[in-house]
Coordinates of C-alpha atoms in Angstrom, one line a residue:
X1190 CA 96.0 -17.5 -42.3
X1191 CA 95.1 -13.9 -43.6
X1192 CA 95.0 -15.3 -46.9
X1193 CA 93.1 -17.5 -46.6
X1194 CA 90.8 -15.3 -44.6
X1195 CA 90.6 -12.8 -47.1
X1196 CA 89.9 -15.6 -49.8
X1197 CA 86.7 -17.2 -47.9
X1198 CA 85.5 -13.3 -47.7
X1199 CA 85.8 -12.9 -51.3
X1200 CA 84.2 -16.3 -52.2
X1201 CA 81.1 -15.1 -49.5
X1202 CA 81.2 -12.0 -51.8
X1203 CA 80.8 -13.6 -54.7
X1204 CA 78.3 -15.7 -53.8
X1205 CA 76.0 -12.8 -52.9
X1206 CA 75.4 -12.1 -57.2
X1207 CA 75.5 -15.8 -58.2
X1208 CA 71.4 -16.8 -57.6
X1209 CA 68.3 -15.3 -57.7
X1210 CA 64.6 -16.9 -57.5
X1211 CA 64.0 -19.6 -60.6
X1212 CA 62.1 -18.4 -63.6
X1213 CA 63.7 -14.7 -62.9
X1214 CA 66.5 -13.6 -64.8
X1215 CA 69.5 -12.9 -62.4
X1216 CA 70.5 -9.8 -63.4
X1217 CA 66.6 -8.5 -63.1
X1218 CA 66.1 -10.4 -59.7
X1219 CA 69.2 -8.8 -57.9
X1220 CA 68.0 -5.5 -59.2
X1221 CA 64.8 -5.9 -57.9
X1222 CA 66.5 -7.0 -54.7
X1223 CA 68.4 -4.7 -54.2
X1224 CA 65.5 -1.9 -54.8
X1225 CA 63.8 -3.9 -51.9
X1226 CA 66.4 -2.3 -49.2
X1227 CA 64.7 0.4 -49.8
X1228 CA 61.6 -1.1 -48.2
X1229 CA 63.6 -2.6 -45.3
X1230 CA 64.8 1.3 -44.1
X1231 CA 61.5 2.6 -44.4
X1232 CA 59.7 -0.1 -42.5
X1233 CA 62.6 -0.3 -39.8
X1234 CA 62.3 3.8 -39.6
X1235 CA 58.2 3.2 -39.2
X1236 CA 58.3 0.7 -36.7
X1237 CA 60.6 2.4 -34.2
X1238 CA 58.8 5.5 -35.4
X1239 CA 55.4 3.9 -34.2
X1240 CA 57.0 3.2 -30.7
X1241 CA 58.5 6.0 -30.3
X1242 CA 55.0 7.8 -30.7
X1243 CA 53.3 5.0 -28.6
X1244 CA 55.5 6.0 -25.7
X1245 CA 55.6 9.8 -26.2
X1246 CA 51.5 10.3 -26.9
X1247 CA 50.0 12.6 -23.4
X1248 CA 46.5 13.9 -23.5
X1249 CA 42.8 13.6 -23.3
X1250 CA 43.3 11.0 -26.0
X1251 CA 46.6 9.2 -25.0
X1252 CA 45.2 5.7 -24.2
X1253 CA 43.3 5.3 -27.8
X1254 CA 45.9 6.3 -29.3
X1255 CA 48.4 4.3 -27.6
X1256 CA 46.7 1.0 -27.6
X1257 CA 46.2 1.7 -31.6
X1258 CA 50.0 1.9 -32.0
X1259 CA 50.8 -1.2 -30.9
X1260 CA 49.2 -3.8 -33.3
X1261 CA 50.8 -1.4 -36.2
X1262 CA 54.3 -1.8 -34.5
X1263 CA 53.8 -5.5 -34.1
X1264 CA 52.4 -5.5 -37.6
X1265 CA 55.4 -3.6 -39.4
X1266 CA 57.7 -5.4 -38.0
X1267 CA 56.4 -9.0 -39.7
X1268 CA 56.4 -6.8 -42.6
X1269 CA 60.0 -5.6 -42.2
X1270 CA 60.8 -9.8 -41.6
X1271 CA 59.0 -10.4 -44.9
X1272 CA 60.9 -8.0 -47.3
X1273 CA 64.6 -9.1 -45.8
X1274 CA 63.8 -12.7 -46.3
X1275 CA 62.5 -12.0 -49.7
X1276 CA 65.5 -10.1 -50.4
X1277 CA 67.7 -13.1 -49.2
X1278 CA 65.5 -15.6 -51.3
X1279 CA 66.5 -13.5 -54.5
X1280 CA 70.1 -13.6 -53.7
X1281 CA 70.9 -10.0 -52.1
X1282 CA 71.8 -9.9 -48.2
X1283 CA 69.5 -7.8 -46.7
X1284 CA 71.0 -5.2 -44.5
X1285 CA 69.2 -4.2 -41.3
X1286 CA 71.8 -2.4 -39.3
X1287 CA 70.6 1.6 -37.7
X1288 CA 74.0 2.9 -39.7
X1289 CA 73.4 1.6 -42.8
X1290 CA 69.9 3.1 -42.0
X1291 CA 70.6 6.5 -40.8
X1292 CA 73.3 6.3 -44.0
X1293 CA 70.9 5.5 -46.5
X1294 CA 68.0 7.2 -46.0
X1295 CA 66.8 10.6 -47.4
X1296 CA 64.4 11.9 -45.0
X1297 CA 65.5 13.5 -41.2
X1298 CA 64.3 11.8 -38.1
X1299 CA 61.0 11.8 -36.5
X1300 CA 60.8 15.4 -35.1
X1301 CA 58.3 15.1 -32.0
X1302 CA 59.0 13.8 -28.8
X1303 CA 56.6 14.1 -26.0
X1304 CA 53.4 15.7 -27.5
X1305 CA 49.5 15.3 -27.8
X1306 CA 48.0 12.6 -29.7
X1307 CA 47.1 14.6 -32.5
X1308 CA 50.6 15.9 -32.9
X1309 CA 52.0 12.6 -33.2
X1310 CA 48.8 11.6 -35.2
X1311 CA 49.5 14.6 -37.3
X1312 CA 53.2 13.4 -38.1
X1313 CA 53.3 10.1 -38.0
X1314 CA 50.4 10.5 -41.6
X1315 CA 53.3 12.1 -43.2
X1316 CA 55.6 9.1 -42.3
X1317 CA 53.0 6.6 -43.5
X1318 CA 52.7 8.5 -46.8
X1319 CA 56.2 8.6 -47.4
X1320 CA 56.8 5.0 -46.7
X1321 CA 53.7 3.7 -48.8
X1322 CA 55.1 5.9 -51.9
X1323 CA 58.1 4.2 -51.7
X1324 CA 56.2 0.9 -51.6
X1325 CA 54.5 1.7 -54.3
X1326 CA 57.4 3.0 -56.4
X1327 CA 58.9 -0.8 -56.0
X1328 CA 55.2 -2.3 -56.6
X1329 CA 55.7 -0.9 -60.1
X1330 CA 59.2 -2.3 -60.5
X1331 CA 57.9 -5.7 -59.3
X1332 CA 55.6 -5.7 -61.7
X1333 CA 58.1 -6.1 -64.4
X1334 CA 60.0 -8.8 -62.9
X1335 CA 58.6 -10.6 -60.3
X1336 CA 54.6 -11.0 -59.5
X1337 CA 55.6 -13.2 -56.0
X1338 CA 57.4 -9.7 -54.9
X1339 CA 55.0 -7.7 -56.3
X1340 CA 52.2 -9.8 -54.2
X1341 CA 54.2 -9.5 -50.7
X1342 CA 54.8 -5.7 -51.1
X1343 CA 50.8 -5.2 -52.1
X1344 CA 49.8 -7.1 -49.2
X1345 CA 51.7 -4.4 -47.1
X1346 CA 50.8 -1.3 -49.3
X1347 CA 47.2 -2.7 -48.5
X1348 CA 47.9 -2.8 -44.8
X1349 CA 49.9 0.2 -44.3
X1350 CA 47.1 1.9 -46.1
X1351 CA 44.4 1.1 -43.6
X1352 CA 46.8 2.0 -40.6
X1353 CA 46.7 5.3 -41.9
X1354 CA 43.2 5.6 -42.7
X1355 CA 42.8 4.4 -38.6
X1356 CA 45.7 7.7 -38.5
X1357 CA 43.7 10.3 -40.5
X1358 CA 39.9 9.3 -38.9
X1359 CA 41.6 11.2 -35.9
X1360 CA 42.6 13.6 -37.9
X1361 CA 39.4 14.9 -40.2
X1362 CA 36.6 17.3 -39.5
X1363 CA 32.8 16.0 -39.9
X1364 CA 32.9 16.5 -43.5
X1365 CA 36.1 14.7 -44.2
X1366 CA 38.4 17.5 -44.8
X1367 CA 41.9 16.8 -43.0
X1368 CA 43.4 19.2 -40.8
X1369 CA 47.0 18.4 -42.2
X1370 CA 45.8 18.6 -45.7
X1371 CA 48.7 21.3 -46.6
X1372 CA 51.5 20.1 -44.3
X1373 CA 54.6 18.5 -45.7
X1374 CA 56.5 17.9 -42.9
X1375 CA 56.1 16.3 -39.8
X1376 CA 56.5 19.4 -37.8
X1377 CA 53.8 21.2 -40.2
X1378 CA 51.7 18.5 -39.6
X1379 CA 51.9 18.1 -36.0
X1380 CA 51.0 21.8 -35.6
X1381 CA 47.9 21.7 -38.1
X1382 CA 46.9 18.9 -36.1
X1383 CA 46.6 20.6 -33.4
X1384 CA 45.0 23.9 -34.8
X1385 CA 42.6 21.4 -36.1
X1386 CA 41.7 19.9 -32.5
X1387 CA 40.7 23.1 -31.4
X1388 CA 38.9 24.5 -33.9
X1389 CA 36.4 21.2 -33.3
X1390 CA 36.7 21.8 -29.5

């Protein structure tokens, strides 16, 4: 019975580089594919990253900021649905587990816990930024191989874009300057965030 165990695990194996979508080549496609996982952590990290926020925002500005939240969560989670499915279309098993996540990724884990709005606001536009990068990193791959990936991972880069521009309006001065302008981590961030709120108080 092992062997045969073992046998059906290898022909599932196999199976996993044999297809890709039609009119892509299969070598391209599972490349592609595979460059998509990337997508998968970062919009898994964002989406608990968003909730996290949404419960841990206090402050004079905690309920418009934690009714914004919501809709994004909801929304990056479709997105996360979207890019795992494409993935299996093109023949590469998507993996969606919090190891693989915490394994893979190259960035440390949200920072701020219970904090004011515009810490979290503050943070959370370095987390967008680094996850619409990455999008657009594999926008350009697309491009190259496959316009119906490209498509699904512009529609996003569109919409993560304007979540953060909803992000930022809390986050500049009257003349459009943000106060996180020089921050490069969350941390940074959050704290410029803050300076920023009361220098317009």
């Amino acid at each position: 019975m092992a062997g045969k165990k073992t046998t059906r695990a290898t022909a599932r194996k196999s199976m996993t580089d044999s297809y890709t979508v039609p009119g892509v080549k299969l070598e391209e496609g599972q490349d592609l594919a595979k460059e998509l996982q990337s997508c998968l952590h970062n919009l898994n990290d964002l989406h608990l990253t968003l909730k996290h926020a949404h419960w841990n925002v206090v402050g004079p500005k905690f309920i418009g900021v934690h009714k914004m939240l919501d809709p994004q969560v909801d929304a990056v989670r479709e997105m996360t649905d979207a890019v795992a499915e494409r993935m299996a279309t093109m023949g590469v098993p998507p993996v969606g587990t919090p190891g693989a996540l915490v394994r893979d990724r190259d960035w440390d884990d949200y920072p701020i816990g219970l904090a004011q709005a515009s810490e979290h606001l503050g943070a959370l536009d370095i987390v967008y930024t680094r996850v619409i990068e990455n999008h657009r990193r594999v926008i350009d791959l697309a491009g190259d191989v496959d316009p119906i990936t490209e498509d699904i991972l512009i529609g996003q880069t569109g919409e993560m874009e304007q979540y953060q521009w909803f992000v930022r309006a809390h986050l500049q001065d009257d003349e459009g300057t943000l106060s996180t302008s020089t921050a490069t981590t969350e941390q940074e961030a959050a704290q410029q965030a803050m300076e920023g709120d009361r220098r317009i108080d």
